[in-house]
PDB file of C-alpha atoms in Angstrom:
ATOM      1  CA  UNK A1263    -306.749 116.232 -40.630  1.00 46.00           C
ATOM      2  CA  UNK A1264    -305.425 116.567 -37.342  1.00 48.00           C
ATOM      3  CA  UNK A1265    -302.600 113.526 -36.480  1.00 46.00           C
ATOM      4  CA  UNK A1266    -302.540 112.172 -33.428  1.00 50.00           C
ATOM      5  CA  UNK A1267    -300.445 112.823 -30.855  1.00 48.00           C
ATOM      6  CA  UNK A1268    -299.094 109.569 -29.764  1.00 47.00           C
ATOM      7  CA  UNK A1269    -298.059 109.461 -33.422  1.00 48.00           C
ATOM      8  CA  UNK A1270    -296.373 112.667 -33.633  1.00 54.00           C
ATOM      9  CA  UNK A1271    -294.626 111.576 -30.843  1.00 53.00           C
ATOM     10  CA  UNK A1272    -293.471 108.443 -32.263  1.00 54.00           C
ATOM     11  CA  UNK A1273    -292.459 110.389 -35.244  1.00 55.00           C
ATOM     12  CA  UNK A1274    -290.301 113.260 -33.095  1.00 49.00           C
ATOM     13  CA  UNK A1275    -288.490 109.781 -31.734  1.00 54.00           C
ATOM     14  CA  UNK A1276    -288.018 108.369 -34.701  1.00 54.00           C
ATOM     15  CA  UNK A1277    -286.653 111.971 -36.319  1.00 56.00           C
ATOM     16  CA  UNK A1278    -284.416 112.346 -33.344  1.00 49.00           C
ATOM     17  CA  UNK A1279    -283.246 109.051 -33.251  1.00 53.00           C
ATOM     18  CA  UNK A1280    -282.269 109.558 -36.957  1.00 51.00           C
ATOM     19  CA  UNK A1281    -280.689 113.003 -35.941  1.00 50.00           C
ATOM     20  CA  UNK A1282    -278.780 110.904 -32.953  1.00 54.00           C
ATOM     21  CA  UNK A1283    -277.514 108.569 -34.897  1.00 49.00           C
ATOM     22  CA  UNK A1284    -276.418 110.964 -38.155  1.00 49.00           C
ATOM     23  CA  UNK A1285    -274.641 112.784 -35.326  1.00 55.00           C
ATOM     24  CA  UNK A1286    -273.231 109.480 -33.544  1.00 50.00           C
ATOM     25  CA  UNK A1287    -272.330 108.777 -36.921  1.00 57.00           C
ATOM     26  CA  UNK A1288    -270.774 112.313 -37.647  1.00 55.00           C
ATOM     27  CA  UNK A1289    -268.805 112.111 -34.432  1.00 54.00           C
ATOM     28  CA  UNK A1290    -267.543 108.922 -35.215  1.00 59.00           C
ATOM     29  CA  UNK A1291    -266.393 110.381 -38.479  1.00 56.00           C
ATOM     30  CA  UNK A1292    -264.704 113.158 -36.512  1.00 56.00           C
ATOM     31  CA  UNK A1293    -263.218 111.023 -34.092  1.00 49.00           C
ATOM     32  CA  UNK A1294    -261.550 108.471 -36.715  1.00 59.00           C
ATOM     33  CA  UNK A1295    -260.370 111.674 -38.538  1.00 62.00           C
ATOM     34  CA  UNK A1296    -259.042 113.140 -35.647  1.00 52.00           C
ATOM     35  CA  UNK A1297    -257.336 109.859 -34.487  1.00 55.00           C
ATOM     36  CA  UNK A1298    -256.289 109.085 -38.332  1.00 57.00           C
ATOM     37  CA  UNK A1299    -254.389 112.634 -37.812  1.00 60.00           C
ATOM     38  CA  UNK A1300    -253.380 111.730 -34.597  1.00 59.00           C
ATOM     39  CA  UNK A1301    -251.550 108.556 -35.696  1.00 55.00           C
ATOM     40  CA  UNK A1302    -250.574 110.424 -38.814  1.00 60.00           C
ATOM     41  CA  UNK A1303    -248.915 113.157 -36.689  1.00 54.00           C
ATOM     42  CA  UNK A1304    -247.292 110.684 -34.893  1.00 57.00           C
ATOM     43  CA  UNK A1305    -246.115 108.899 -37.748  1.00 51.00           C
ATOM     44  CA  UNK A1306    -244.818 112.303 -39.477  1.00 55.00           C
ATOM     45  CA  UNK A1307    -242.868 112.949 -36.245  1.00 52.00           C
ATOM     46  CA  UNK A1308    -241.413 109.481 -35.604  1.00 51.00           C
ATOM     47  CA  UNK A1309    -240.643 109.516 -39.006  1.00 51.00           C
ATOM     48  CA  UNK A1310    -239.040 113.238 -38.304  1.00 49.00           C
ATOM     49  CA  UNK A1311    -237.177 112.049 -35.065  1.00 48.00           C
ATOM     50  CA  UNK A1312    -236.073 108.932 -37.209  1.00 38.00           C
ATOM     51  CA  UNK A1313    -234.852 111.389 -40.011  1.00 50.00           C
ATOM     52  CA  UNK A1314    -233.266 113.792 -37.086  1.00 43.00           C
ATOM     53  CA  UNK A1315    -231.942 110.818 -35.427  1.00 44.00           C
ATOM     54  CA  UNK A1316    -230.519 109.256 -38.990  1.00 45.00           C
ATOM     55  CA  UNK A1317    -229.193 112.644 -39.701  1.00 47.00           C
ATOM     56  CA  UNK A1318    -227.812 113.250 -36.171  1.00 44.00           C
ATOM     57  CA  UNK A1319    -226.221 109.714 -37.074  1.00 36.00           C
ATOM     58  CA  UNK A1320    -224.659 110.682 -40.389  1.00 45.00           C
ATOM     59  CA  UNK A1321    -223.608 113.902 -39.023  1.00 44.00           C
ATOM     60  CA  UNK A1322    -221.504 112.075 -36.337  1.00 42.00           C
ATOM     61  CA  UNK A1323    -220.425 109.877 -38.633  1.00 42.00           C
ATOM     62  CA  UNK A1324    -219.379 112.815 -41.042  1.00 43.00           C
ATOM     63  CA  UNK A1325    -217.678 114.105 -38.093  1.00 46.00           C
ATOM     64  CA  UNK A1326    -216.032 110.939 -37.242  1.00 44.00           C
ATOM     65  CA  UNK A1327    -215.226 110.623 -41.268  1.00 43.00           C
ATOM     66  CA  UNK A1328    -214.296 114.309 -41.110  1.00 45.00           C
ATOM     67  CA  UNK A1329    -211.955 113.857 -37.828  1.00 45.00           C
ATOM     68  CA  UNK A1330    -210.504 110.854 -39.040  1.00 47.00           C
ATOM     69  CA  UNK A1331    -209.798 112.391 -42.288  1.00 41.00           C
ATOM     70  CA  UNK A1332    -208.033 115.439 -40.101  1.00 44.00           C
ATOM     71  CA  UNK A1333    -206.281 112.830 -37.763  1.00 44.00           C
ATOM     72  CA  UNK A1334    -204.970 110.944 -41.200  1.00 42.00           C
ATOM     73  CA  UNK A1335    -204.311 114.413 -42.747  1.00 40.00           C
ATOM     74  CA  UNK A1336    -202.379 115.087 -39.683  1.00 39.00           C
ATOM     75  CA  UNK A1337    -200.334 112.022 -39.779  1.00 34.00           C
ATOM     76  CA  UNK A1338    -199.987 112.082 -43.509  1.00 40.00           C
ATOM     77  CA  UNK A1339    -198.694 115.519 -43.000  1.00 38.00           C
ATOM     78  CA  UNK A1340    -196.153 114.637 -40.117  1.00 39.00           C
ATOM     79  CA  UNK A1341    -195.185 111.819 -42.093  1.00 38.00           C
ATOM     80  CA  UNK A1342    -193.980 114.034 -44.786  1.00 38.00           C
ATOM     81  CA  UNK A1343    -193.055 116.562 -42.790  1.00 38.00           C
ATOM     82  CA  UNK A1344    -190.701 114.262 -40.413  1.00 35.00           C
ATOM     83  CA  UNK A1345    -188.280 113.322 -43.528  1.00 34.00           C
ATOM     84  CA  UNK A1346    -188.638 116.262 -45.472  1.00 36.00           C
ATOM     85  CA  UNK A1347    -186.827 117.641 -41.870  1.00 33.00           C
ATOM     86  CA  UNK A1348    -184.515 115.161 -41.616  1.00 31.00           C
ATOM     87  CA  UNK A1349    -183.360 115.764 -45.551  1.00 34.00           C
ATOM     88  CA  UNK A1350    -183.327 119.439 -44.497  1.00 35.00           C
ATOM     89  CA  UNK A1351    -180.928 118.521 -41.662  1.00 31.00           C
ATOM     90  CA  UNK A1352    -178.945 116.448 -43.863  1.00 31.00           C
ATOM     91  CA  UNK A1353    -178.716 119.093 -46.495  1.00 34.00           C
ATOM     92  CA  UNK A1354    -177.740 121.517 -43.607  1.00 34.00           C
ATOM     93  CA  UNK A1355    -175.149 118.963 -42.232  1.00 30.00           C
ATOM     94  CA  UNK A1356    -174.039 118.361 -45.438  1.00 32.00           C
ATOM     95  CA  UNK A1357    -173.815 122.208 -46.387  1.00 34.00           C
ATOM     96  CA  UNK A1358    -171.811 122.790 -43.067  1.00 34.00           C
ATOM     97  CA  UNK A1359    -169.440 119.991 -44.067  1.00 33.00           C
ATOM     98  CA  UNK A1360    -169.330 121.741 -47.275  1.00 27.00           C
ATOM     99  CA  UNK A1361    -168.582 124.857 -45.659  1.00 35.00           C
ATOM    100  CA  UNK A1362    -165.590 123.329 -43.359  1.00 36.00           C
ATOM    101  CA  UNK A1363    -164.286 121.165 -45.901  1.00 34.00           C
ATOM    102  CA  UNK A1364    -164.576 124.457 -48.750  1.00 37.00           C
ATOM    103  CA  UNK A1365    -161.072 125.390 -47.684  1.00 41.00           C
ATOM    104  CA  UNK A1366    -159.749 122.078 -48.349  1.00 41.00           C
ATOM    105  CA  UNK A1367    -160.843 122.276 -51.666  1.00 46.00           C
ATOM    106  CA  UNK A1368    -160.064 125.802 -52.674  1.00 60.00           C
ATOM    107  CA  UNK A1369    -157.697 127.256 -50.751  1.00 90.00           C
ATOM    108  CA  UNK A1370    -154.033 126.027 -49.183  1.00 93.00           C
ATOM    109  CA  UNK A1371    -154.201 125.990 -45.051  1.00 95.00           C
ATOM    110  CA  UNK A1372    -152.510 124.814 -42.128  1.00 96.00           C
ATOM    111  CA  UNK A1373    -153.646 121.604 -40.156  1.00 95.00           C
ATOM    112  CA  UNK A1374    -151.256 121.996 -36.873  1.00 95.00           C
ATOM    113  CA  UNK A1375    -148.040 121.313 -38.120  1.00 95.00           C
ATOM    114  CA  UNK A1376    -148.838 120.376 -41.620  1.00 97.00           C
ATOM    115  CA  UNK A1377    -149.335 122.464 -44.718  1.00 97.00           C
ATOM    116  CA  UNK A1378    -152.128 121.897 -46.362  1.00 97.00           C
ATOM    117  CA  UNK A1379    -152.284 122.612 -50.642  1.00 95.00           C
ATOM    118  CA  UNK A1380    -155.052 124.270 -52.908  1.00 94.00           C
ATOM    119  CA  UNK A1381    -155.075 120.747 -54.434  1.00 94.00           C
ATOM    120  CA  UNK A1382    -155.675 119.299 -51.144  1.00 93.00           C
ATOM    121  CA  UNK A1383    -152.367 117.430 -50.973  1.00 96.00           C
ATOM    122  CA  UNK A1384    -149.646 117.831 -48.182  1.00 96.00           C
ATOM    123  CA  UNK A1385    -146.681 119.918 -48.422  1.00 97.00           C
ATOM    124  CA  UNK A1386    -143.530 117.947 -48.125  1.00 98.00           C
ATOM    125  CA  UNK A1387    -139.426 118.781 -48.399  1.00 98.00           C
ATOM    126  CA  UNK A1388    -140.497 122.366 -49.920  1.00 98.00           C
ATOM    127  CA  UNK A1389    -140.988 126.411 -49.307  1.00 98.00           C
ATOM    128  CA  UNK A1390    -144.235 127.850 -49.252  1.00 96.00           C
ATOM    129  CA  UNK A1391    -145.368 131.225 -49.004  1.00 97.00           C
ATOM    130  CA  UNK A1392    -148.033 131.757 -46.442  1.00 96.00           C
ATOM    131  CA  UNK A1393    -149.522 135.077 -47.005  1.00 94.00           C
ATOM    132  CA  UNK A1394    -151.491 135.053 -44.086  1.00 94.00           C
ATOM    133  CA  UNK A1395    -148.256 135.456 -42.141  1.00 96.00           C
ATOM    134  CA  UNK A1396    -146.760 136.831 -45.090  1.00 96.00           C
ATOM    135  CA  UNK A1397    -143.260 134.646 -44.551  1.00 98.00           C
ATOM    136  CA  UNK A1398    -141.648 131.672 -45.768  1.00 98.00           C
ATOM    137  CA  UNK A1399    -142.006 128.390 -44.090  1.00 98.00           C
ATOM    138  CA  UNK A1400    -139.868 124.951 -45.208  1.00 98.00           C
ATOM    139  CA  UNK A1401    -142.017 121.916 -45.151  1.00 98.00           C
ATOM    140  CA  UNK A1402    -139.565 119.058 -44.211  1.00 98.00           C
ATOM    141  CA  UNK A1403    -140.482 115.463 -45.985  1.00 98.00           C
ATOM    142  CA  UNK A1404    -142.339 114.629 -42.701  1.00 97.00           C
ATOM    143  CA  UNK A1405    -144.394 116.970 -43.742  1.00 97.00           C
ATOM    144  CA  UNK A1406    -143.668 119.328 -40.828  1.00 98.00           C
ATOM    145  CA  UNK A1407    -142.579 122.744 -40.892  1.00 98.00           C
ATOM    146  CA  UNK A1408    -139.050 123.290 -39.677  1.00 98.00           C
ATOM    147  CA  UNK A1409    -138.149 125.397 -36.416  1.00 98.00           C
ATOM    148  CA  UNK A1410    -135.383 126.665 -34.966  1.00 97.00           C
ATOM    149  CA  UNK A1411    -133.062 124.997 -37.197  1.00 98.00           C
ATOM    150  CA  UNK A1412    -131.223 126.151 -40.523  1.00 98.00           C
ATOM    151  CA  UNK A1413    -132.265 124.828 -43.952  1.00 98.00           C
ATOM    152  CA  UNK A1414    -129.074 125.601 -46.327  1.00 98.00           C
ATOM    153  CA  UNK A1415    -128.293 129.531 -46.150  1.00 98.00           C
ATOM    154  CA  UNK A1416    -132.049 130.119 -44.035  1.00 99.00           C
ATOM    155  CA  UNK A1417    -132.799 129.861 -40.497  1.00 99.00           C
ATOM    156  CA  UNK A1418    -136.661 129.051 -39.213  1.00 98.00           C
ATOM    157  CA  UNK A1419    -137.335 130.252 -36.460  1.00 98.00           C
ATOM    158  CA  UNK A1420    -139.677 129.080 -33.238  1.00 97.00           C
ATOM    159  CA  UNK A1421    -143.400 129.106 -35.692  1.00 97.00           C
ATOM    160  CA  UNK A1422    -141.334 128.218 -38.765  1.00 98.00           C
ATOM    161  CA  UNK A1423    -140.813 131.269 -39.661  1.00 98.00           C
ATOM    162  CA  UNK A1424    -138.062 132.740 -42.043  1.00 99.00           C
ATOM    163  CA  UNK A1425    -135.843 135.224 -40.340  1.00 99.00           C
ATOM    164  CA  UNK A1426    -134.804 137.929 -42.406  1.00 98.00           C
ATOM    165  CA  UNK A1427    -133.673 141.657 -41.738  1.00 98.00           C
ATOM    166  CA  UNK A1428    -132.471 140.352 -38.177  1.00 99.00           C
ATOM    167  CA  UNK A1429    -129.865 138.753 -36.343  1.00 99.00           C
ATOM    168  CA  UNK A1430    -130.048 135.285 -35.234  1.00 98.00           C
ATOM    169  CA  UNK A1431    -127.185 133.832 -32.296  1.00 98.00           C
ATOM    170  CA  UNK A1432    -126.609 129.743 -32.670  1.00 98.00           C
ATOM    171  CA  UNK A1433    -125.781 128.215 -29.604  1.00 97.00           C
ATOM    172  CA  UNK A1434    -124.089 125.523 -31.359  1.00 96.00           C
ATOM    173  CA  UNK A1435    -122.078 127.101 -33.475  1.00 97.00           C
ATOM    174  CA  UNK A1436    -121.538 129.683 -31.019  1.00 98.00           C
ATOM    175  CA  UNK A1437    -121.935 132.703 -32.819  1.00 98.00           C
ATOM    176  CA  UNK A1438    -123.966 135.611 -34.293  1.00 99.00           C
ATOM    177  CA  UNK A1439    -125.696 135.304 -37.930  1.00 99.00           C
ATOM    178  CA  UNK A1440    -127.138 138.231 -40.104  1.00 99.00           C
ATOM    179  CA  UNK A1441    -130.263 136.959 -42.049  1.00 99.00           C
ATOM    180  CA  UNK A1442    -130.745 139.525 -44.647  1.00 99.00           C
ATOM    181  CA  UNK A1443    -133.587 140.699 -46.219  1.00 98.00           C
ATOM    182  CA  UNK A1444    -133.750 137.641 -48.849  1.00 98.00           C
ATOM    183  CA  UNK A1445    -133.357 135.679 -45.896  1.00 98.00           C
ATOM    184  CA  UNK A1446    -130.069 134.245 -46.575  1.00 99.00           C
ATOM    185  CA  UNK A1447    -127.490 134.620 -43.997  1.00 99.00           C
ATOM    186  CA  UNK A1448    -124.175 137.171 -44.928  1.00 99.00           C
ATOM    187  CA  UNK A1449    -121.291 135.892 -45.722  1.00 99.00           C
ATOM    188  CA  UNK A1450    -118.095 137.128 -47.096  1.00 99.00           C
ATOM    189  CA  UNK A1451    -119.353 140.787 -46.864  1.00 99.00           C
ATOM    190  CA  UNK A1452    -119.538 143.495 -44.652  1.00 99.00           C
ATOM    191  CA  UNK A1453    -122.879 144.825 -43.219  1.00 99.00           C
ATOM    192  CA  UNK A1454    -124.591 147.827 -42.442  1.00 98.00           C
ATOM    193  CA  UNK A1455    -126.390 147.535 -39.528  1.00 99.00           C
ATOM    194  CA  UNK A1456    -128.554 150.217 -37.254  1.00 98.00           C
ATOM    195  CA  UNK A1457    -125.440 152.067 -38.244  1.00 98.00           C
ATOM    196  CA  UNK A1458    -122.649 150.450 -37.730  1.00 98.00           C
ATOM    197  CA  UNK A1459    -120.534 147.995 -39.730  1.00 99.00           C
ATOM    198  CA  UNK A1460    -120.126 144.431 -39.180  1.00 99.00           C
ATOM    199  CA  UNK A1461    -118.474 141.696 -41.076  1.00 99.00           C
ATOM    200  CA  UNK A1462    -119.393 138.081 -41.520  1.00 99.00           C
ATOM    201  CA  UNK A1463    -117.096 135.303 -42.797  1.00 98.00           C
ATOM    202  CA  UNK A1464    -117.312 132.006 -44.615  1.00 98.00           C
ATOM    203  CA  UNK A1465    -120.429 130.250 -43.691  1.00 98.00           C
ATOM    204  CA  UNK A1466    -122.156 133.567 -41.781  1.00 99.00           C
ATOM    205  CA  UNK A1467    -120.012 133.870 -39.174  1.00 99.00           C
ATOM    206  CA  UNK A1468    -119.694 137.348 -37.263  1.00 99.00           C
ATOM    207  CA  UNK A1469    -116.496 138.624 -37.203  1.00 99.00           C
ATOM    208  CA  UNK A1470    -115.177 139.835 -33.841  1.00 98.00           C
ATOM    209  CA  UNK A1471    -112.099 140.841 -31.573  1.00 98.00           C
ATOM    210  CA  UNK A1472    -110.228 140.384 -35.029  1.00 98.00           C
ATOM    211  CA  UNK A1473    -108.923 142.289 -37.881  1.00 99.00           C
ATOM    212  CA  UNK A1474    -110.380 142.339 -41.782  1.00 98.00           C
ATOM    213  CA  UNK A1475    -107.818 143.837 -44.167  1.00 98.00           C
ATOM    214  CA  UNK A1476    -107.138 147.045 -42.623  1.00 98.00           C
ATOM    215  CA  UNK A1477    -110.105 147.252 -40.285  1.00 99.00           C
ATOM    216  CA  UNK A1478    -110.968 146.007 -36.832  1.00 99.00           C
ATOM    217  CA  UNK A1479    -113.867 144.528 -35.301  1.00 99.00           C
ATOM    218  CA  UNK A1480    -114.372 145.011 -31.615  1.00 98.00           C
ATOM    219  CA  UNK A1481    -115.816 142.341 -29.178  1.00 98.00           C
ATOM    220  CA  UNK A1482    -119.318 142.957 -30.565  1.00 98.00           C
ATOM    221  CA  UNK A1483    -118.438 143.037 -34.212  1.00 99.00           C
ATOM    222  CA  UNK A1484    -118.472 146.224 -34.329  1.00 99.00           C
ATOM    223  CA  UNK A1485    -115.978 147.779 -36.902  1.00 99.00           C
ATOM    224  CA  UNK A1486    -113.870 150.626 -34.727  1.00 99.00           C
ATOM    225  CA  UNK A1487    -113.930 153.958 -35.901  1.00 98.00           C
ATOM    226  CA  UNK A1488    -111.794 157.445 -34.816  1.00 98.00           C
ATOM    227  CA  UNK A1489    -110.112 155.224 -31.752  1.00 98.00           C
ATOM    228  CA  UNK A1490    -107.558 153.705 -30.588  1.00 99.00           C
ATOM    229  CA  UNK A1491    -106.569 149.969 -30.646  1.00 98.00           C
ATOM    230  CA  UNK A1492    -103.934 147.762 -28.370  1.00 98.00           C
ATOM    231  CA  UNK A1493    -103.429 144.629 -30.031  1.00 98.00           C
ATOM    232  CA  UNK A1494    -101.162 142.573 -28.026  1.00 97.00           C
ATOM    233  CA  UNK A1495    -100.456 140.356 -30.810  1.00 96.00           C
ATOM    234  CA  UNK A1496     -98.577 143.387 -32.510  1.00 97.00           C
ATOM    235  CA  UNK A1497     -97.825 144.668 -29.402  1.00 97.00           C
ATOM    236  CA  UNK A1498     -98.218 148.325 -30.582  1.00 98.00           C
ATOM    237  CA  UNK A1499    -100.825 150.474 -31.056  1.00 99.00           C
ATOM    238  CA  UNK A1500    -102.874 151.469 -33.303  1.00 99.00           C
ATOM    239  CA  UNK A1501    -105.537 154.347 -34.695  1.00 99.00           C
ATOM    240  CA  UNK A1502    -108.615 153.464 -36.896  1.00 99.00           C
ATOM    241  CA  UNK A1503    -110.025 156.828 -38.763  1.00 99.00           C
ATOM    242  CA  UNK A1504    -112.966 158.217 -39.298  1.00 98.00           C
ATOM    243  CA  UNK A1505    -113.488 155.533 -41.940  1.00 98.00           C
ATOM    244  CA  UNK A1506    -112.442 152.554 -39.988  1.00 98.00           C
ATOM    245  CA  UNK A1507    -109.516 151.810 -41.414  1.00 99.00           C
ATOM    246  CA  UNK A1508    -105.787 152.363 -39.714  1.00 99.00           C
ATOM    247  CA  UNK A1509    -103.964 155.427 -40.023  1.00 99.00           C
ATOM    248  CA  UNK A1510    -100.499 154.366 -41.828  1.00 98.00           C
ATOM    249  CA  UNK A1511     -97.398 155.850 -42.854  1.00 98.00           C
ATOM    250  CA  UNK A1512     -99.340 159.241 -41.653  1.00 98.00           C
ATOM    251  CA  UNK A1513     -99.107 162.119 -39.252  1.00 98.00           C
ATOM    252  CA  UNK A1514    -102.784 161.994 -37.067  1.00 98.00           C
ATOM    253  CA  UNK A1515    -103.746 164.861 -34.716  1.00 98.00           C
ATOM    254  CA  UNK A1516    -105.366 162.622 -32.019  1.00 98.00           C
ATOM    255  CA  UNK A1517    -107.340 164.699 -29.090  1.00 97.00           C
ATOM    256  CA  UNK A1518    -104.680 167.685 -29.713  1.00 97.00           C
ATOM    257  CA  UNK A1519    -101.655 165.372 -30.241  1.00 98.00           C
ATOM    258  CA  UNK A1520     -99.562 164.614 -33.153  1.00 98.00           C
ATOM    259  CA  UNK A1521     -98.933 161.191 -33.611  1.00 99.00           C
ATOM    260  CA  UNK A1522     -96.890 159.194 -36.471  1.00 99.00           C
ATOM    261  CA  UNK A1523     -97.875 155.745 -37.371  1.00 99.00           C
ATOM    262  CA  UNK A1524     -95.686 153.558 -39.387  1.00 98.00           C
ATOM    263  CA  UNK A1525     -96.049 150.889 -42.321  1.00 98.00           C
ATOM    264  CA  UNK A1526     -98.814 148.516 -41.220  1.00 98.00           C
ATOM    265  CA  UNK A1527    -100.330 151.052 -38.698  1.00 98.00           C
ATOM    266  CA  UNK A1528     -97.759 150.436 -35.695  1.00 98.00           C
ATOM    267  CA  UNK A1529     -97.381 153.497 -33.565  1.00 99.00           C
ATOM    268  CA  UNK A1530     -94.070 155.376 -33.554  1.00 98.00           C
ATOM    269  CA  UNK A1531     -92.705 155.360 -29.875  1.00 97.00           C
ATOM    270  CA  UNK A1532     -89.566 156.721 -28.501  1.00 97.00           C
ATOM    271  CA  UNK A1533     -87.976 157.592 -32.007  1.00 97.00           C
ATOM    272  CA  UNK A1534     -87.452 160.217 -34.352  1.00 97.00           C
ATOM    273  CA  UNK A1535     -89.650 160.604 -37.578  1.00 96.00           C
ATOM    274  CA  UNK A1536     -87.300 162.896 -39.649  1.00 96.00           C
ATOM    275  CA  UNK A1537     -86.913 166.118 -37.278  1.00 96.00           C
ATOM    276  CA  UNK A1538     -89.692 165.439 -34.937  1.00 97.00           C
ATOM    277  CA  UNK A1539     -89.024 163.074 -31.902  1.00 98.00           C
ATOM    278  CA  UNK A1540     -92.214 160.785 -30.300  1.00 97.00           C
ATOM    279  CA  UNK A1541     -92.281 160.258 -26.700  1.00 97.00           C
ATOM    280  CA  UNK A1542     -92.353 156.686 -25.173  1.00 96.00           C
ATOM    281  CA  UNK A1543     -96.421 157.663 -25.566  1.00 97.00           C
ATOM    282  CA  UNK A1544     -96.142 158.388 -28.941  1.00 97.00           C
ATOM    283  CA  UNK A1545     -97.132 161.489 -29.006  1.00 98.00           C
ATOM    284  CA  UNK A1546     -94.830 164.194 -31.014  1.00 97.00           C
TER     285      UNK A1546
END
């Protein structure tokens, strides 16, 4: 049986107006979906951008921790640095001081004038032996060495020095000394010097223009050898040999000559010796 075709009209509207509206339906499904992911998506990245943001946050402030942590590390590590210098320039002052004040302690010095001990006191009214300037120096009781000025049988010279092996002329006693080699001066003794004899009497004093025993010392000191000697106090002459002492009660053959000299040295003049006759010169 055929239908008819208003109603298979009716019936196309109706099944397309049930197909509109599953698809109105459908799209509205889509649509919600698609906005549900929308605002999802948007959620998951606020959410992200909060995270970011949260962590860019903690990651400055990790920075800032981490900074501050390197600024206090820093200062912690001047502060301990900064003494731990200053001790180490202590120690170092206090090593130098060591160092200038080590011969104090161990060894005997000089402080200008002053002599300084090994046991750190001062040297007073004594000899010391400064090897050094290997001599002997006197330490008066100021405490200063003495100079150019005798100390018993020594002389000091300018330094302090000991003389010794050398001679040493006094302007106030006006006269030569001999220091010998112990540093005493000679006295009561004859002397071998560069040569040549000298003698020196009671308290060091060079003998000169003078006879000693049988022997004469010229101006200088010097004891005469193979010459001949006026002394006006004798008022003869006389001849000192070859060993310094005067030809007496002997014949001498004087520069081709024959002389004769008498007891105590005096030259025969204008006399007879026995068979020989001496000119007013002496000679034979």
């Amino acid at each position: 049986m055929s239908v008819p075709f208003f109603i298979r009209e009716e019936r196309l509207k109706t099944r397309i107006g049930k197909i509109g509206l599953a698809s109105a339906f459908l799209l509205g499904l889509i649509v919600n979906q698609v906005a549900a992911n929308e605002a999802e998506a948007k959620a998951s990245s606020e959410e992200s951008s909060v995270q970011a943001s949260s962590s860019k946050v903690e990651e400055k402030k990790s920075e800032t921790t981490t900074s501050q942590k390197e600024e206090e590390k820093k200062v912690e590590t001047s502060s301990s640095q900064r003494p731990e210098k200053k001790e180490e320039v202590k120690e170092t002052r206090a090593s130098s001081q060591k160092e200038e004040s080590k011969p104090n302690s161990t060894s005997a010095h000089w402080e200008g004038d002053f002599y300084v001990k090994a046991d750190g006191s001062k040297a007073k009214s004594e000899w010391i032996f400064d090897t050094s300037y290997n001599s002997w120096f006197y330490i008066k009781a100021d405490g200063r060495y003495a100079q150019k000025e005798w100390h018993g049988n020594y002389y000091l010279k300018a330094g302090g020095y000991m003389a010794k092996n050398e001679w040493v002329y006094d302007n106030n006693y006006k006269s030569w000394f001999y220091l010998k080699a112990d540093g005493s001066y000679a006295e009561q003794e004859w002397q071998k010097i560069n040569g040549k004899w000298y003698y020196f009497k009671k308290w060091g004093y060079m003998a000169k223009s003078q006879w000693q025993g049988n022997y004469f010392l010229n101006g200088q000191g010097v004891m005469m050898q193979n010459e001949w000697l006026y002394d006006p106090t004798y008022s003869s002459y006389f001849y000192l040999k070859s060993d310094g002492s005067y030809a007496n009660e002997q014949w001498q053959k004087v520069d081709g000559k024959w002389y004769y000299f008498k007891k105590w040295g005096y030259m025969a003049q204008d006399e007879w010796h026995g068979d020989y006759y001496l000119t007013e010169s002496g000679a034979m």
